[in-house]
Amino acid sequence: MKAIVQERFGPPDVLRLVDTDRPGIGTDEVLVRVHAAALNPYDWHMLRGDPYVARLMGGVGLTRPKSRIAGIDAAGRVEAVGAAVSGLRPGDEVLGFCPGAFAEYARTTADLLVPKPAGLTFEQAAAVPVGAVTALRGIRTVGRVRAGQRVLVNGAAGGVGIFAVQIATALGAEVTGVCSTGNTDLVRTLGAAHVIDYTREDFTEGRVRYDVILDNVGNHPPARLRRALTATGTLVANGGGSPGHLFGAVGSLLRLMAINPLVRQRLRPILPSPPAGPTHDDLLAVTALIDSGKLTPVVDRTYPLADTAEGVRHVERGHARGKAVITVP
């Protein structure tokens, strides 16, 4: 099969398109014929081995990548199932978490897959797993958003923000989205009652106080974000940071957790991140929202498999409008 591989940590230029062996599967595994795979900040963090502290934590690899084939979000058709797998059969259209998704075939387990909503293309379906599950956890599980609350989503036009605005709206919240000038119309179409252009206004200096803030950007320190919360509001942190940092977003999240016991407001990171944790129910929840018409993926642009490196560069620059997706012929 054709696959995008990396033999060492580094910039997107280290990615290569090669012919390699199709993965075999065990009795409890599923082989997926990948038709589309989404790009996430997760991917460039894995590509660069950044932040460096993540290498010591064991999930990335210490001196070289732990996973030779990159990618995690995928949509496609079941190619084969192990003898112990039930509920899936060859030909089923699925989406979910497939380590090694930047390839024609990827191996995963049944609990990390759900049926693809019939109304989605494979490209739209691939955009769902990491972004929508992270948004669901941030808004519903960690943020505990309820109808009538004021919710602010910082980074509302990004890969998590597009889903977070829609999920909070579906829960009955009054949503404010923060984005750049060129994305204000998009964020309004997603259901935001108010949109703040961060190039013209700093929401941390405004008069409005929010019950829940989901911060997908990490461009304000906790003290400034807390000023925009109600006295008992909740700040939900979803990373931030840039390549080359020793601790990166991990350090920011640890500082937030250290401050939390000292204040009345709730300061919470989104942990654990996909694909760790009980994701099957979350995947079913987001696909149910899609089937009901309350949640729609936004695909920024697509790249052929051979141009995966260029797609990673685009996501790494931090200006994606929705999700960037790799198409696999």
XYZ file of C-alpha atoms in Angstrom:
329
model
C 0.000 0.000 0.000
C 0.976 3.657 -0.274
C 1.563 5.504 2.991
C 3.060 8.682 4.417
C 5.949 7.763 6.717
C 8.433 9.571 8.932
C 11.704 8.035 10.074
C 12.731 10.925 12.342
C 11.319 13.949 14.133
C 11.339 17.198 12.218
C 9.374 19.610 10.010
C 6.837 18.426 7.422
C 9.686 17.910 4.918
C 10.600 14.653 6.702
C 7.354 13.055 5.496
C 7.706 10.705 2.517
C 5.212 8.847 0.336
C 6.345 5.217 0.079
C 5.120 1.747 -0.806
C 4.977 -0.378 2.321
C 3.320 -3.514 3.652
C -0.371 -3.498 4.415
C -0.883 -3.902 8.194
C -2.056 -7.253 9.468
C -4.791 -7.488 12.100
C -5.271 -9.495 15.281
C -8.409 -11.281 16.407
C -9.843 -8.123 18.017
C -8.775 -5.629 15.330
C -10.252 -4.075 12.205
C -8.562 -3.167 8.913
C -9.992 -0.010 7.330
C -9.586 0.989 3.689
C -9.008 4.709 4.234
C -10.753 7.089 1.835
C -10.025 10.319 3.739
C -7.965 11.361 6.773
C -8.137 14.673 8.629
C -5.178 16.777 9.730
C -4.965 17.955 13.335
C -2.506 19.913 15.497
C -1.988 16.489 17.110
C -0.300 15.396 13.869
C 2.334 18.121 13.748
C 3.053 17.670 17.451
C 3.707 13.989 16.747
C 5.716 14.865 13.636
C 8.056 17.214 15.501
C 8.082 15.313 18.793
C 6.918 18.557 20.383
C 6.713 19.467 23.219
C 9.862 17.645 24.230
C 8.361 16.626 27.559
C 5.908 14.458 25.603
C 8.833 12.279 24.497
C 9.616 11.515 28.143
C 5.979 10.606 28.760
C 6.242 7.707 26.300
C 3.481 8.436 23.799
C 5.598 9.990 21.055
C 8.945 8.202 21.112
C 12.174 9.360 22.688
C 14.706 9.772 19.856
C 12.590 8.757 16.889
C 8.842 8.529 16.188
C 7.041 5.712 17.938
C 4.633 5.477 14.998
C 6.211 5.321 11.546
C 2.946 6.167 9.744
C 1.257 9.387 10.833
C -2.408 10.313 11.163
C -5.278 9.437 13.513
C -8.632 10.659 12.054
C -10.030 8.510 9.247
C -13.133 7.608 7.290
C -13.453 4.696 4.919
C -14.758 1.156 4.480
C -14.086 -1.896 6.594
C -11.737 -4.156 4.659
C -11.422 -7.025 7.131
C -12.284 -7.873 10.748
C -10.658 -10.165 13.287
C -12.355 -13.325 14.474
C -13.383 -11.765 17.811
C -14.916 -8.598 16.300
C -18.705 -8.294 16.239
C -20.920 -5.542 14.884
C -18.724 -4.732 11.890
C -18.290 -6.465 8.563
C -16.362 -5.829 5.335
C -17.891 -3.052 3.283
C -19.304 -1.072 6.219
C -18.693 2.686 5.943
C -17.104 3.980 9.148
C -15.315 6.897 10.772
C -13.124 7.001 13.820
C -9.643 6.857 15.290
C -7.226 4.893 13.111
C -3.539 5.239 14.074
C -1.552 5.391 10.842
C -4.431 7.029 8.933
C -2.205 8.686 6.303
C -2.198 5.512 4.241
C -4.413 3.401 2.029
C -5.089 1.003 4.911
C -5.046 1.482 8.686
C -5.488 -0.886 11.616
C -7.669 -0.076 14.620
C -10.165 -1.609 17.045
C -13.943 -1.767 16.787
C -14.477 0.459 19.833
C -12.735 3.329 18.004
C -15.095 3.175 15.014
C -18.735 4.122 14.437
C -20.951 4.025 11.327
C -20.467 6.944 8.969
C -23.588 9.138 8.787
C -25.163 8.569 5.390
C -25.386 12.283 4.666
C -21.633 12.876 4.915
C -18.966 12.445 2.290
C -15.854 10.554 3.346
C -13.996 13.888 3.478
C -16.599 15.372 5.825
C -16.654 12.216 7.943
C -12.872 12.193 8.363
C -13.108 15.732 9.780
C -15.206 14.532 12.723
C -13.316 12.323 15.243
C -10.671 14.407 17.066
C -12.310 17.789 16.501
C -15.884 16.857 17.378
C -15.014 14.570 20.310
C -12.703 17.203 21.815
C -15.429 19.840 21.414
C -18.030 17.557 22.967
C -15.816 16.900 25.967
C -14.940 20.562 26.334
C -18.507 21.838 26.110
C -20.616 19.064 27.583
C -18.381 16.877 29.770
C -15.888 19.356 31.227
C -17.737 22.651 30.733
C -21.123 21.230 31.786
C -22.859 23.739 29.547
C -26.581 24.206 30.168
C -29.355 25.996 28.327
C -29.357 29.755 28.884
C -25.694 30.034 29.811
C -23.299 32.426 28.119
C -20.512 30.471 26.417
C -17.452 31.879 24.658
C -15.390 29.800 22.221
C -11.916 31.212 21.568
C -10.714 29.903 18.210
C -14.263 29.415 16.968
C -13.321 28.813 13.314
C -10.673 26.149 13.995
C -10.900 22.377 13.924
C -12.384 22.126 17.438
C -14.100 25.517 17.521
C -16.423 24.819 14.573
C -17.872 21.856 16.461
C -17.864 23.556 19.871
C -19.997 26.483 18.647
C -22.561 24.086 17.199
C -22.656 21.774 20.218
C -23.062 24.638 22.693
C -25.816 26.104 20.516
C -27.559 22.730 20.365
C -27.503 22.628 24.183
C -29.337 25.966 24.280
C -26.439 28.243 25.225
C -25.947 31.823 24.060
C -22.674 31.431 22.177
C -20.002 34.010 21.398
C -17.343 32.976 18.909
C -13.895 34.600 18.705
C -12.157 34.424 15.326
C -10.359 36.467 12.672
C -12.042 38.964 10.341
C -12.326 36.546 7.439
C -14.142 33.922 9.487
C -16.848 35.985 11.183
C -19.562 35.038 8.664
C -18.688 31.346 8.964
C -18.953 31.416 12.757
C -22.349 33.107 12.557
C -23.623 30.388 10.219
C -22.559 27.793 12.802
C -25.023 29.292 15.279
C -23.038 31.855 17.262
C -25.288 34.612 18.604
C -22.296 36.986 18.822
C -18.962 37.077 17.021
C -15.822 38.905 18.178
C -13.088 39.728 15.665
C -9.909 39.332 17.724
C -8.013 41.700 15.417
C -10.303 44.517 16.579
C -11.398 43.570 20.078
C -9.967 41.730 23.075
C -12.767 39.792 24.757
C -10.848 39.701 28.064
C -11.205 43.494 28.284
C -14.944 43.611 27.612
C -17.832 44.011 30.031
C -19.540 40.701 29.281
C -18.883 37.833 31.684
C -19.255 34.246 30.516
C -20.389 31.136 32.366
C -18.062 28.942 30.303
C -15.034 29.773 28.165
C -13.528 27.123 25.891
C -10.025 28.290 25.013
C -8.637 26.537 21.931
C -5.856 29.055 21.314
C -3.834 29.622 24.477
C -3.042 33.242 23.597
C -4.171 34.728 26.927
C -2.802 33.931 30.413
C -5.259 32.436 32.929
C -5.532 35.727 34.847
C -6.914 37.536 31.794
C -9.269 34.700 30.904
C -10.600 34.631 34.455
C -11.510 38.325 34.155
C -13.968 37.359 31.408
C -15.628 34.662 33.546
C -18.457 35.010 36.024
C -17.489 34.603 39.679
C -18.224 30.865 39.510
C -17.621 30.365 35.801
C -15.659 27.565 34.132
C -12.542 27.907 31.989
C -11.921 24.882 29.771
C -8.412 24.799 28.310
C -7.676 22.935 25.101
C -3.930 23.263 24.589
C -2.242 26.076 22.715
C 1.480 26.619 22.284
C 3.767 26.364 19.289
C 6.530 24.088 17.934
C 9.855 23.886 19.720
C 8.632 24.475 23.263
C 10.149 22.356 25.992
C 6.823 21.971 27.796
C 4.438 23.616 25.313
C 0.752 23.252 26.118
C 1.553 20.663 28.798
C 3.159 23.374 30.940
C 0.205 25.707 30.442
C -2.265 23.026 31.480
C -0.237 22.109 34.566
C -0.155 25.775 35.644
C -3.916 25.953 35.213
C -4.414 22.876 37.379
C -2.146 24.373 40.062
C -4.199 27.590 40.190
C -7.577 25.841 40.240
C -7.711 24.942 43.976
C -6.989 28.557 44.897
C -9.956 30.189 43.148
C -13.761 29.932 43.109
C -13.904 29.549 39.359
C -13.433 26.114 37.798
C -10.248 25.884 35.696
C -10.146 22.607 33.795
C -8.107 21.100 30.952
C -9.650 18.653 28.499
C -8.117 15.351 29.588
C -7.534 12.765 28.353
C -7.183 13.748 24.707
C -8.330 11.442 21.914
C -7.631 8.693 21.122
C -7.165 7.899 24.832
C -10.178 7.350 27.050
C -13.728 6.117 26.467
C -14.254 7.557 23.008
C -16.864 5.185 21.525
C -19.818 6.777 23.325
C -18.479 10.230 22.406
C -18.249 9.231 18.743
C -21.805 7.925 18.845
C -22.952 11.166 20.495
C -21.435 13.378 17.809
C -22.715 11.229 14.940
C -26.191 11.380 16.526
C -25.938 15.182 16.474
C -24.903 14.998 12.823
C -27.824 12.719 11.937
C -30.213 15.116 13.695
C -28.937 18.074 11.662
C -27.467 19.871 14.689
C -23.813 19.343 13.768
C -22.105 19.780 10.400
C -18.381 19.334 9.649
C -16.616 22.190 7.854
C -13.863 21.163 5.442
C -11.393 23.974 4.797
C -9.481 22.334 1.965
C -8.352 18.921 0.758
C -4.957 17.549 -0.246
C -4.056 14.347 -2.087
C -2.084 11.819 -0.048
C 1.147 12.780 -1.819
C 0.743 16.393 -0.591
C 0.258 15.538 3.091
C 3.330 17.572 4.074
C 1.800 20.718 2.596
C -1.414 20.046 4.481
C 0.504 19.708 7.762
C 2.215 23.058 7.073
C -1.176 24.673 6.581
C -2.523 23.348 9.895
C 0.698 24.192 11.722
C 0.416 27.830 10.674
C -2.770 27.928 12.761
C -5.089 29.546 10.244
C -7.204 26.594 9.111
C -10.870 27.409 8.518
C -12.485 24.273 9.839
C -10.658 21.051 8.978
C -8.030 20.209 6.385
C -8.436 16.715 4.958
C -6.246 14.256 3.066
C -7.961 12.308 0.269
C -6.779 8.759 -0.379
C -7.617 7.337 -3.833
